[in-house]
């Protein structure tokens, strides 16, 4: 049995996994206070949630053989060396959790975890050449060629590919990165800006209540978001010529939504993608569980 922990900028998911199936999960939304001492909060939440999961499922700590952590940013030597989205640098969260439980702990980039999970159990199953894009606080990426993940450690920071030279300031220090235009956070902030409301609402609230196509200001933001997303996807298609592009993170909940349907029809328009054979564009199947499951894949 294994434990997967998916650390995001605004939320932490902890799951108990048996034979790649999630048995039980705890989801915790981080408050502004939690974010002041991010490392300490993550450590406290992880330890207490693992204990709670074990207790309420009557599982002995000895039956856990691995704790896997999915985190955004650069992961090297089992440490979070740079995560601008979390504000963590040279963080040895795995070491601290190991000290407490004395069980092997592994850390991997969250998009690579989600990509691995989708490849093994979800929407990319059965395909060889795949690009996974996780749209959330930022944009993470994972690329598979001949079924193998390219680079398990750092690299493939697709969200930091510049799509607009000299454009919006990114948390990484560059300007015009893909994720400053096409992440769910960027989308949310733009919608809040044109509606003149506070941006402290969830991705679900955005999707279900705020994306009003009849409001011209919102419509313009939606059109721009779709255009920017297509630019990034088109770049990935021309570089890797994949069989499938899988969109995950919060965007995986856009099944049947007009935003996703318009993306699918507009990407087929002339001049959007150069590649003669357009790959399948699909949404991730495992949704937010992908990170938790993928974190425990060795
Ligand atoms: Zn960047």
PDB file of C-alpha atoms and ligand atoms in Angstrom:
ATOM      1  CA  UNK A   1       0.000   0.000   0.000  1.00  0.00           C
ATOM      2  CA  UNK A   2       1.208   3.535  -0.761  1.00  0.00           C
ATOM      3  CA  UNK A   3       0.482   7.152   0.082  1.00  0.00           C
ATOM      4  CA  UNK A   4       0.428   9.889  -2.565  1.00  0.00           C
ATOM      5  CA  UNK A   5       0.628  13.590  -1.716  1.00  0.00           C
ATOM      6  CA  UNK A   6      -0.147  16.214  -4.352  1.00  0.00           C
ATOM      7  CA  UNK A   7       1.041  19.677  -3.337  1.00  0.00           C
ATOM      8  CA  UNK A   8      -0.449  22.643  -5.179  1.00  0.00           C
ATOM      9  CA  UNK A   9      -0.301  26.379  -4.627  1.00  0.00           C
ATOM     10  CA  UNK A  10      -3.759  26.515  -3.099  1.00  0.00           C
ATOM     11  CA  UNK A  11      -4.561  22.939  -2.139  1.00  0.00           C
ATOM     12  CA  UNK A  12      -3.022  19.672  -0.932  1.00  0.00           C
ATOM     13  CA  UNK A  13      -4.450  16.232  -1.718  1.00  0.00           C
ATOM     14  CA  UNK A  14      -3.378  13.145   0.228  1.00  0.00           C
ATOM     15  CA  UNK A  15      -4.485   9.679  -0.856  1.00  0.00           C
ATOM     16  CA  UNK A  16      -4.142   6.108   0.283  1.00  0.00           C
ATOM     17  CA  UNK A  17      -3.476   3.837  -2.682  1.00  0.00           C
ATOM     18  CA  UNK A  18      -3.722   0.079  -3.014  1.00  0.00           C
ATOM     19  CA  UNK A  19      -2.792  -1.561  -6.334  1.00  0.00           C
ATOM     20  CA  UNK A  20      -3.056   1.789  -8.105  1.00  0.00           C
ATOM     21  CA  UNK A  21      -6.612   2.414  -6.855  1.00  0.00           C
ATOM     22  CA  UNK A  22      -7.372   5.256  -4.483  1.00  0.00           C
ATOM     23  CA  UNK A  23      -8.970   3.933  -1.296  1.00  0.00           C
ATOM     24  CA  UNK A  24      -9.440   7.190   0.580  1.00  0.00           C
ATOM     25  CA  UNK A  25      -8.365  10.817   0.218  1.00  0.00           C
ATOM     26  CA  UNK A  26      -8.151  13.995   2.243  1.00  0.00           C
ATOM     27  CA  UNK A  27      -8.301  17.358   0.460  1.00  0.00           C
ATOM     28  CA  UNK A  28      -7.158  20.481   2.196  1.00  0.00           C
ATOM     29  CA  UNK A  29      -7.498  24.010   0.862  1.00  0.00           C
ATOM     30  CA  UNK A  30      -4.610  26.176   2.003  1.00  0.00           C
ATOM     31  CA  UNK A  31      -5.501  29.413   3.721  1.00  0.00           C
ATOM     32  CA  UNK A  32      -3.523  32.641   3.316  1.00  0.00           C
ATOM     33  CA  UNK A  33      -2.106  31.925   6.773  1.00  0.00           C
ATOM     34  CA  UNK A  34      -0.921  28.440   5.705  1.00  0.00           C
ATOM     35  CA  UNK A  35       0.864  30.029   2.780  1.00  0.00           C
ATOM     36  CA  UNK A  36       2.922  32.314   5.057  1.00  0.00           C
ATOM     37  CA  UNK A  37       4.945  29.310   6.243  1.00  0.00           C
ATOM     38  CA  UNK A  38       4.417  27.025   3.282  1.00  0.00           C
ATOM     39  CA  UNK A  39       7.027  24.403   4.162  1.00  0.00           C
ATOM     40  CA  UNK A  40       5.865  24.091   7.785  1.00  0.00           C
ATOM     41  CA  UNK A  41       2.190  23.954   6.766  1.00  0.00           C
ATOM     42  CA  UNK A  42       2.779  21.260   4.127  1.00  0.00           C
ATOM     43  CA  UNK A  43       4.759  19.163   6.576  1.00  0.00           C
ATOM     44  CA  UNK A  44       2.118  19.487   9.318  1.00  0.00           C
ATOM     45  CA  UNK A  45      -0.773  18.771   6.914  1.00  0.00           C
ATOM     46  CA  UNK A  46       1.010  15.785   5.330  1.00  0.00           C
ATOM     47  CA  UNK A  47       1.843  14.118   8.654  1.00  0.00           C
ATOM     48  CA  UNK A  48      -1.569  14.655  10.245  1.00  0.00           C
ATOM     49  CA  UNK A  49      -3.438  13.592   7.078  1.00  0.00           C
ATOM     50  CA  UNK A  50      -1.390  10.390   6.672  1.00  0.00           C
ATOM     51  CA  UNK A  51      -2.070   9.509  10.319  1.00  0.00           C
ATOM     52  CA  UNK A  52      -5.772  10.225   9.866  1.00  0.00           C
ATOM     53  CA  UNK A  53      -5.992   8.116   6.682  1.00  0.00           C
ATOM     54  CA  UNK A  54      -4.282   5.201   8.414  1.00  0.00           C
ATOM     55  CA  UNK A  55      -6.503   5.496  11.497  1.00  0.00           C
ATOM     56  CA  UNK A  56      -9.848   5.759   9.774  1.00  0.00           C
ATOM     57  CA  UNK A  57      -9.046   2.866   7.415  1.00  0.00           C
ATOM     58  CA  UNK A  58      -7.550   0.741  10.226  1.00  0.00           C
ATOM     59  CA  UNK A  59      -4.289   0.365   8.360  1.00  0.00           C
ATOM     60  CA  UNK A  60      -0.975  -0.236  10.060  1.00  0.00           C
ATOM     61  CA  UNK A  61       1.944   2.042   9.180  1.00  0.00           C
ATOM     62  CA  UNK A  62       4.000  -1.094   8.447  1.00  0.00           C
ATOM     63  CA  UNK A  63       1.829  -1.881   5.404  1.00  0.00           C
ATOM     64  CA  UNK A  64       2.866   1.391   3.718  1.00  0.00           C
ATOM     65  CA  UNK A  65       5.928   0.799   1.534  1.00  0.00           C
ATOM     66  CA  UNK A  66       6.235   4.181  -0.200  1.00  0.00           C
ATOM     67  CA  UNK A  67       5.170   7.801   0.210  1.00  0.00           C
ATOM     68  CA  UNK A  68       5.176   9.693  -3.097  1.00  0.00           C
ATOM     69  CA  UNK A  69       5.042  13.474  -3.393  1.00  0.00           C
ATOM     70  CA  UNK A  70       3.992  15.444  -6.481  1.00  0.00           C
ATOM     71  CA  UNK A  71       5.138  19.078  -6.439  1.00  0.00           C
ATOM     72  CA  UNK A  72       5.381  21.818  -9.065  1.00  0.00           C
ATOM     73  CA  UNK A  73       8.831  23.014 -10.112  1.00  0.00           C
ATOM     74  CA  UNK A  74      12.330  21.617 -10.456  1.00  0.00           C
ATOM     75  CA  UNK A  75      12.993  18.409  -8.554  1.00  0.00           C
ATOM     76  CA  UNK A  76      16.557  17.147  -8.233  1.00  0.00           C
ATOM     77  CA  UNK A  77      18.055  14.510  -5.894  1.00  0.00           C
ATOM     78  CA  UNK A  78      14.632  14.037  -4.276  1.00  0.00           C
ATOM     79  CA  UNK A  79      14.500  17.736  -3.268  1.00  0.00           C
ATOM     80  CA  UNK A  80      12.349  20.608  -4.468  1.00  0.00           C
ATOM     81  CA  UNK A  81      15.220  22.781  -5.726  1.00  0.00           C
ATOM     82  CA  UNK A  82      13.044  25.496  -7.220  1.00  0.00           C
ATOM     83  CA  UNK A  83       9.302  25.979  -7.063  1.00  0.00           C
ATOM     84  CA  UNK A  84       8.335  29.561  -7.857  1.00  0.00           C
ATOM     85  CA  UNK A  85       4.640  28.712  -7.579  1.00  0.00           C
ATOM     86  CA  UNK A  86       5.047  27.408  -4.019  1.00  0.00           C
ATOM     87  CA  UNK A  87       7.867  29.785  -3.065  1.00  0.00           C
ATOM     88  CA  UNK A  88      10.026  26.791  -2.046  1.00  0.00           C
ATOM     89  CA  UNK A  89      13.750  26.563  -2.787  1.00  0.00           C
ATOM     90  CA  UNK A  90      16.136  23.724  -1.813  1.00  0.00           C
ATOM     91  CA  UNK A  91      13.365  22.196   0.258  1.00  0.00           C
ATOM     92  CA  UNK A  92      13.891  18.730   1.643  1.00  0.00           C
ATOM     93  CA  UNK A  93      10.273  17.904   2.403  1.00  0.00           C
ATOM     94  CA  UNK A  94      10.916  14.223   1.540  1.00  0.00           C
ATOM     95  CA  UNK A  95      13.706  14.039   4.129  1.00  0.00           C
ATOM     96  CA  UNK A  96      11.484  15.532   6.853  1.00  0.00           C
ATOM     97  CA  UNK A  97       8.606  13.157   6.123  1.00  0.00           C
ATOM     98  CA  UNK A  98      11.044  10.224   6.034  1.00  0.00           C
ATOM     99  CA  UNK A  99      12.389  11.291   9.456  1.00  0.00           C
ATOM    100  CA  UNK A 100       8.885  11.151  10.872  1.00  0.00           C
ATOM    101  CA  UNK A 101       7.569   7.891   9.340  1.00  0.00           C
ATOM    102  CA  UNK A 102      10.787   6.056   8.442  1.00  0.00           C
ATOM    103  CA  UNK A 103       9.276   4.956   5.115  1.00  0.00           C
ATOM    104  CA  UNK A 104      10.912   5.645   1.692  1.00  0.00           C
ATOM    105  CA  UNK A 105       9.737   8.982   0.271  1.00  0.00           C
ATOM    106  CA  UNK A 106      10.074  10.060  -3.371  1.00  0.00           C
ATOM    107  CA  UNK A 107       9.372  13.486  -4.904  1.00  0.00           C
ATOM    108  CA  UNK A 108       8.597  14.115  -8.571  1.00  0.00           C
ATOM    109  CA  UNK A 109       7.365  17.079 -10.584  1.00  0.00           C
ATOM    110  CA  UNK A 110       3.547  17.162 -10.393  1.00  0.00           C
ATOM    111  CA  UNK A 111       2.871  17.312 -14.134  1.00  0.00           C
ATOM    112  CA  UNK A 112       5.194  14.371 -14.705  1.00  0.00           C
ATOM    113  CA  UNK A 113       3.307  12.461 -11.990  1.00  0.00           C
ATOM    114  CA  UNK A 114      -0.043  13.291 -13.583  1.00  0.00           C
ATOM    115  CA  UNK A 115       1.287  12.434 -17.045  1.00  0.00           C
ATOM    116  CA  UNK A 116       2.575   9.054 -15.833  1.00  0.00           C
ATOM    117  CA  UNK A 117      -0.782   8.280 -14.226  1.00  0.00           C
ATOM    118  CA  UNK A 118      -2.726   9.259 -17.378  1.00  0.00           C
ATOM    119  CA  UNK A 119      -0.296   7.176 -19.451  1.00  0.00           C
ATOM    120  CA  UNK A 120      -0.717   4.089 -17.260  1.00  0.00           C
ATOM    121  CA  UNK A 121      -4.352   4.297 -16.212  1.00  0.00           C
ATOM    122  CA  UNK A 122      -6.068   7.250 -17.919  1.00  0.00           C
ATOM    123  CA  UNK A 123      -6.616   9.164 -21.141  1.00  0.00           C
ATOM    124  CA  UNK A 124      -3.190   8.480 -22.726  1.00  0.00           C
ATOM    125  CA  UNK A 125      -3.301   4.706 -22.149  1.00  0.00           C
ATOM    126  CA  UNK A 126      -2.407   2.807 -25.324  1.00  0.00           C
ATOM    127  CA  UNK A 127      -0.673   5.732 -27.049  1.00  0.00           C
ATOM    128  CA  UNK A 128       3.093   5.929 -27.653  1.00  0.00           C
ATOM    129  CA  UNK A 129       3.903   9.581 -28.314  1.00  0.00           C
ATOM    130  CA  UNK A 130       2.058  11.863 -25.918  1.00  0.00           C
ATOM    131  CA  UNK A 131       2.148  15.392 -24.565  1.00  0.00           C
ATOM    132  CA  UNK A 132       0.510  16.091 -21.223  1.00  0.00           C
ATOM    133  CA  UNK A 133      -0.241  19.665 -20.160  1.00  0.00           C
ATOM    134  CA  UNK A 134      -1.472  20.303 -16.626  1.00  0.00           C
ATOM    135  CA  UNK A 135      -3.339  23.620 -16.438  1.00  0.00           C
ATOM    136  CA  UNK A 136      -3.717  24.960 -12.919  1.00  0.00           C
ATOM    137  CA  UNK A 137      -1.849  27.581 -10.898  1.00  0.00           C
ATOM    138  CA  UNK A 138       0.795  27.330 -13.637  1.00  0.00           C
ATOM    139  CA  UNK A 139       1.240  24.985 -16.596  1.00  0.00           C
ATOM    140  CA  UNK A 140       3.255  21.811 -16.127  1.00  0.00           C
ATOM    141  CA  UNK A 141       4.261  19.405 -18.830  1.00  0.00           C
ATOM    142  CA  UNK A 142       5.284  15.821 -19.473  1.00  0.00           C
ATOM    143  CA  UNK A 143       6.307  14.347 -22.805  1.00  0.00           C
ATOM    144  CA  UNK A 144       6.374  10.659 -23.723  1.00  0.00           C
ATOM    145  CA  UNK A 145       8.052   9.239 -26.810  1.00  0.00           C
ATOM    146  CA  UNK A 146       7.671   5.529 -27.579  1.00  0.00           C
ATOM    147  CA  UNK A 147       5.823   5.231 -24.281  1.00  0.00           C
ATOM    148  CA  UNK A 148       8.712   6.519 -22.165  1.00  0.00           C
ATOM    149  CA  UNK A 149       8.688   9.698 -20.089  1.00  0.00           C
ATOM    150  CA  UNK A 150      11.375  12.077 -21.334  1.00  0.00           C
ATOM    151  CA  UNK A 151      13.406  13.202 -18.314  1.00  0.00           C
ATOM    152  CA  UNK A 152      12.056  12.201 -14.929  1.00  0.00           C
ATOM    153  CA  UNK A 153      13.860  15.063 -13.163  1.00  0.00           C
ATOM    154  CA  UNK A 154      13.993  18.669 -14.323  1.00  0.00           C
ATOM    155  CA  UNK A 155      13.193  19.947 -17.802  1.00  0.00           C
ATOM    156  CA  UNK A 156      10.065  20.118 -19.969  1.00  0.00           C
ATOM    157  CA  UNK A 157       8.898  23.252 -18.187  1.00  0.00           C
ATOM    158  CA  UNK A 158       6.444  23.838 -21.007  1.00  0.00           C
ATOM    159  CA  UNK A 159       4.662  26.547 -18.996  1.00  0.00           C
ATOM    160  CA  UNK A 160       7.786  28.697 -19.238  1.00  0.00           C
ATOM    161  CA  UNK A 161       7.969  28.578 -23.032  1.00  0.00           C
ATOM    162  CA  UNK A 162       7.653  32.188 -24.162  1.00  0.00           C
ATOM    163  CA  UNK A 163       4.621  32.761 -26.373  1.00  0.00           C
ATOM    164  CA  UNK A 164       4.706  36.582 -26.243  1.00  0.00           C
ATOM    165  CA  UNK A 165       8.116  38.254 -26.248  1.00  0.00           C
ATOM    166  CA  UNK A 166       8.250  41.051 -23.670  1.00  0.00           C
ATOM    167  CA  UNK A 167       4.779  40.085 -22.435  1.00  0.00           C
ATOM    168  CA  UNK A 168       3.384  39.498 -18.947  1.00  0.00           C
ATOM    169  CA  UNK A 169       5.831  39.120 -16.049  1.00  0.00           C
ATOM    170  CA  UNK A 170       6.126  35.492 -14.936  1.00  0.00           C
ATOM    171  CA  UNK A 171       7.025  34.286 -11.428  1.00  0.00           C
ATOM    172  CA  UNK A 172      10.104  32.605 -12.976  1.00  0.00           C
ATOM    173  CA  UNK A 173      11.650  35.974 -13.849  1.00  0.00           C
ATOM    174  CA  UNK A 174      11.011  35.842 -17.606  1.00  0.00           C
ATOM    175  CA  UNK A 175       8.300  37.674 -19.518  1.00  0.00           C
ATOM    176  CA  UNK A 176       5.571  36.297 -21.757  1.00  0.00           C
ATOM    177  CA  UNK A 177       5.626  32.686 -20.546  1.00  0.00           C
ATOM    178  CA  UNK A 178       2.832  30.366 -21.751  1.00  0.00           C
ATOM    179  CA  UNK A 179       1.499  29.947 -18.195  1.00  0.00           C
ATOM    180  CA  UNK A 180       1.042  33.696 -17.648  1.00  0.00           C
ATOM    181  CA  UNK A 181      -1.617  33.519 -20.410  1.00  0.00           C
ATOM    182  CA  UNK A 182      -3.086  30.022 -20.460  1.00  0.00           C
ATOM    183  CA  UNK A 183      -2.987  28.703 -16.884  1.00  0.00           C
ATOM    184  CA  UNK A 184      -6.290  28.509 -15.041  1.00  0.00           C
ATOM    185  CA  UNK A 185      -4.956  31.116 -12.603  1.00  0.00           C
ATOM    186  CA  UNK A 186      -4.225  33.545 -15.456  1.00  0.00           C
ATOM    187  CA  UNK A 187      -7.694  32.866 -16.937  1.00  0.00           C
ATOM    188  CA  UNK A 188      -9.348  33.414 -13.548  1.00  0.00           C
ATOM    189  CA  UNK A 189      -7.444  36.635 -12.860  1.00  0.00           C
ATOM    190  CA  UNK A 190      -8.426  38.090 -16.250  1.00  0.00           C
ATOM    191  CA  UNK A 191     -12.106  37.197 -15.770  1.00  0.00           C
ATOM    192  CA  UNK A 192     -12.044  38.754 -12.271  1.00  0.00           C
ATOM    193  CA  UNK A 193     -10.397  41.869 -13.704  1.00  0.00           C
ATOM    194  CA  UNK A 194     -13.025  42.508 -16.410  1.00  0.00           C
ATOM    195  CA  UNK A 195     -15.885  41.735 -13.986  1.00  0.00           C
ATOM    196  CA  UNK A 196     -14.225  43.971 -11.379  1.00  0.00           C
ATOM    197  CA  UNK A 197     -14.520  41.350  -8.603  1.00  0.00           C
ATOM    198  CA  UNK A 198     -12.079  39.833  -6.099  1.00  0.00           C
ATOM    199  CA  UNK A 199     -10.195  36.872  -7.598  1.00  0.00           C
ATOM    200  CA  UNK A 200     -10.563  34.697  -4.494  1.00  0.00           C
ATOM    201  CA  UNK A 201     -12.990  32.190  -6.089  1.00  0.00           C
ATOM    202  CA  UNK A 202     -12.427  28.562  -7.059  1.00  0.00           C
ATOM    203  CA  UNK A 203     -11.779  27.105 -10.486  1.00  0.00           C
ATOM    204  CA  UNK A 204     -15.135  25.354 -10.214  1.00  0.00           C
ATOM    205  CA  UNK A 205     -16.933  28.652  -9.550  1.00  0.00           C
ATOM    206  CA  UNK A 206     -15.194  30.182 -12.563  1.00  0.00           C
ATOM    207  CA  UNK A 207     -16.227  27.282 -14.821  1.00  0.00           C
ATOM    208  CA  UNK A 208     -19.808  27.017 -13.625  1.00  0.00           C
ATOM    209  CA  UNK A 209     -20.794  30.615 -12.976  1.00  0.00           C
ATOM    210  CA  UNK A 210     -18.559  33.211 -14.548  1.00  0.00           C
ATOM    211  CA  UNK A 211     -17.880  32.118 -18.139  1.00  0.00           C
ATOM    212  CA  UNK A 212     -20.793  33.994 -19.683  1.00  0.00           C
ATOM    213  CA  UNK A 213     -20.370  33.971 -23.465  1.00  0.00           C
ATOM    214  CA  UNK A 214     -23.034  36.686 -23.812  1.00  0.00           C
ATOM    215  CA  UNK A 215     -21.022  39.177 -21.783  1.00  0.00           C
ATOM    216  CA  UNK A 216     -18.764  40.861 -24.408  1.00  0.00           C
ATOM    217  CA  UNK A 217     -15.943  41.573 -21.926  1.00  0.00           C
ATOM    218  CA  UNK A 218     -15.892  37.968 -20.653  1.00  0.00           C
ATOM    219  CA  UNK A 219     -16.238  36.653 -24.208  1.00  0.00           C
ATOM    220  CA  UNK A 220     -13.078  38.571 -25.158  1.00  0.00           C
ATOM    221  CA  UNK A 221     -11.141  37.022 -22.244  1.00  0.00           C
ATOM    222  CA  UNK A 222     -12.367  33.535 -23.209  1.00  0.00           C
ATOM    223  CA  UNK A 223     -11.375  34.053 -26.860  1.00  0.00           C
ATOM    224  CA  UNK A 224      -7.921  35.243 -25.840  1.00  0.00           C
ATOM    225  CA  UNK A 225      -7.480  32.300 -23.428  1.00  0.00           C
ATOM    226  CA  UNK A 226      -8.417  29.788 -26.150  1.00  0.00           C
ATOM    227  CA  UNK A 227      -6.101  31.492 -28.687  1.00  0.00           C
ATOM    228  CA  UNK A 228      -3.163  31.464 -26.251  1.00  0.00           C
ATOM    229  CA  UNK A 229      -3.782  27.842 -25.298  1.00  0.00           C
ATOM    230  CA  UNK A 230      -3.823  26.890 -28.986  1.00  0.00           C
ATOM    231  CA  UNK A 231      -0.469  28.669 -29.553  1.00  0.00           C
ATOM    232  CA  UNK A 232       1.169  26.542 -26.827  1.00  0.00           C
ATOM    233  CA  UNK A 233      -0.476  23.304 -27.981  1.00  0.00           C
ATOM    234  CA  UNK A 234       0.493  24.051 -31.592  1.00  0.00           C
ATOM    235  CA  UNK A 235       4.153  24.517 -30.576  1.00  0.00           C
ATOM    236  CA  UNK A 236       4.098  21.164 -28.770  1.00  0.00           C
ATOM    237  CA  UNK A 237       2.484  19.425 -31.761  1.00  0.00           C
ATOM    238  CA  UNK A 238       5.101  20.753 -34.172  1.00  0.00           C
ATOM    239  CA  UNK A 239       8.001  19.799 -31.913  1.00  0.00           C
ATOM    240  CA  UNK A 240       6.884  16.300 -30.866  1.00  0.00           C
ATOM    241  CA  UNK A 241       4.235  15.316 -33.442  1.00  0.00           C
ATOM    242  CA  UNK A 242       2.395  13.353 -30.749  1.00  0.00           C
ATOM    243  CA  UNK A 243      -0.495  10.914 -31.186  1.00  0.00           C
ATOM    244  CA  UNK A 244      -2.359  12.646 -28.387  1.00  0.00           C
ATOM    245  CA  UNK A 245      -2.293  15.878 -26.395  1.00  0.00           C
ATOM    246  CA  UNK A 246      -3.887  15.467 -22.977  1.00  0.00           C
ATOM    247  CA  UNK A 247      -5.066  18.517 -21.029  1.00  0.00           C
ATOM    248  CA  UNK A 248      -5.187  17.992 -17.278  1.00  0.00           C
ATOM    249  CA  UNK A 249      -5.164  19.869 -13.995  1.00  0.00           C
ATOM    250  CA  UNK A 250      -8.274  21.975 -13.336  1.00  0.00           C
ATOM    251  CA  UNK A 251      -8.930  22.032 -17.075  1.00  0.00           C
ATOM    252  CA  UNK A 252      -9.763  18.315 -17.014  1.00  0.00           C
ATOM    253  CA  UNK A 253     -13.184  19.340 -15.628  1.00  0.00           C
ATOM    254  CA  UNK A 254     -14.101  21.184 -18.851  1.00  0.00           C
ATOM    255  CA  UNK A 255     -15.622  18.087 -20.538  1.00  0.00           C
ATOM    256  CA  UNK A 256     -18.689  19.222 -22.508  1.00  0.00           C
ATOM    257  CA  UNK A 257     -17.993  22.877 -21.648  1.00  0.00           C
ATOM    258  CA  UNK A 258     -18.256  25.404 -24.468  1.00  0.00           C
ATOM    259  CA  UNK A 259     -14.678  26.597 -23.797  1.00  0.00           C
ATOM    260  CA  UNK A 260     -13.285  23.113 -24.553  1.00  0.00           C
ATOM    261  CA  UNK A 261     -15.619  22.602 -27.525  1.00  0.00           C
ATOM    262  CA  UNK A 262     -14.512  25.909 -29.063  1.00  0.00           C
ATOM    263  CA  UNK A 263     -10.868  24.989 -28.468  1.00  0.00           C
ATOM    264  CA  UNK A 264     -11.438  21.721 -30.369  1.00  0.00           C
ATOM    265  CA  UNK A 265     -13.085  23.420 -33.334  1.00  0.00           C
ATOM    266  CA  UNK A 266     -10.742  26.416 -33.521  1.00  0.00           C
ATOM    267  CA  UNK A 267      -7.546  24.335 -33.425  1.00  0.00           C
ATOM    268  CA  UNK A 268      -8.709  22.831 -36.746  1.00  0.00           C
ATOM    269  CA  UNK A 269      -8.891  26.244 -38.441  1.00  0.00           C
ATOM    270  CA  UNK A 270      -6.315  27.014 -41.147  1.00  0.00           C
ATOM    271  CA  UNK A 271      -3.080  28.463 -39.855  1.00  0.00           C
ATOM    272  CA  UNK A 272      -3.417  27.193 -36.268  1.00  0.00           C
ATOM    273  CA  UNK A 273      -1.297  24.041 -36.456  1.00  0.00           C
ATOM    274  CA  UNK A 274       1.252  23.234 -39.150  1.00  0.00           C
ATOM    275  CA  UNK A 275       1.337  19.459 -38.656  1.00  0.00           C
ATOM    276  CA  UNK A 276      -0.638  17.651 -41.386  1.00  0.00           C
ATOM    277  CA  UNK A 277      -2.130  15.100 -39.015  1.00  0.00           C
ATOM    278  CA  UNK A 278      -3.748  16.727 -35.983  1.00  0.00           C
ATOM    279  CA  UNK A 279      -3.347  14.551 -32.871  1.00  0.00           C
ATOM    280  CA  UNK A 280      -6.258  13.693 -30.616  1.00  0.00           C
ATOM    281  CA  UNK A 281      -6.864  16.454 -28.083  1.00  0.00           C
ATOM    282  CA  UNK A 282      -8.328  14.908 -24.929  1.00  0.00           C
ATOM    283  CA  UNK A 283      -9.032  15.822 -21.328  1.00  0.00           C
ATOM    284  CA  UNK A 284      -7.340  13.950 -18.490  1.00  0.00           C
ATOM    285  CA  UNK A 285      -9.503  11.148 -17.081  1.00  0.00           C
ATOM    286  CA  UNK A 286      -8.090  10.885 -13.580  1.00  0.00           C
ATOM    287  CA  UNK A 287      -8.769  14.590 -12.961  1.00  0.00           C
ATOM    288  CA  UNK A 288      -7.195  15.860  -9.733  1.00  0.00           C
ATOM    289  CA  UNK A 289      -6.391  12.289  -8.601  1.00  0.00           C
ATOM    290  CA  UNK A 290      -3.733  11.997 -11.318  1.00  0.00           C
ATOM    291  CA  UNK A 291      -1.050  13.691  -9.200  1.00  0.00           C
ATOM    292  CA  UNK A 292      -1.714  11.530  -6.137  1.00  0.00           C
ATOM    293  CA  UNK A 293      -1.684   8.296  -8.171  1.00  0.00           C
ATOM    294  CA  UNK A 294       1.313   9.312 -10.297  1.00  0.00           C
ATOM    295  CA  UNK A 295       3.345  10.320  -7.242  1.00  0.00           C
ATOM    296  CA  UNK A 296       3.400   6.678  -6.149  1.00  0.00           C
ATOM    297  CA  UNK A 297       4.492   5.231  -9.513  1.00  0.00           C
ATOM    298  CA  UNK A 298       8.163   4.243  -9.294  1.00  0.00           C
TER     299      UNK A 298
HETATM  300 ZN1  LIG B   1       7.994  31.648 -16.635  1.00  0.00          ZN
END
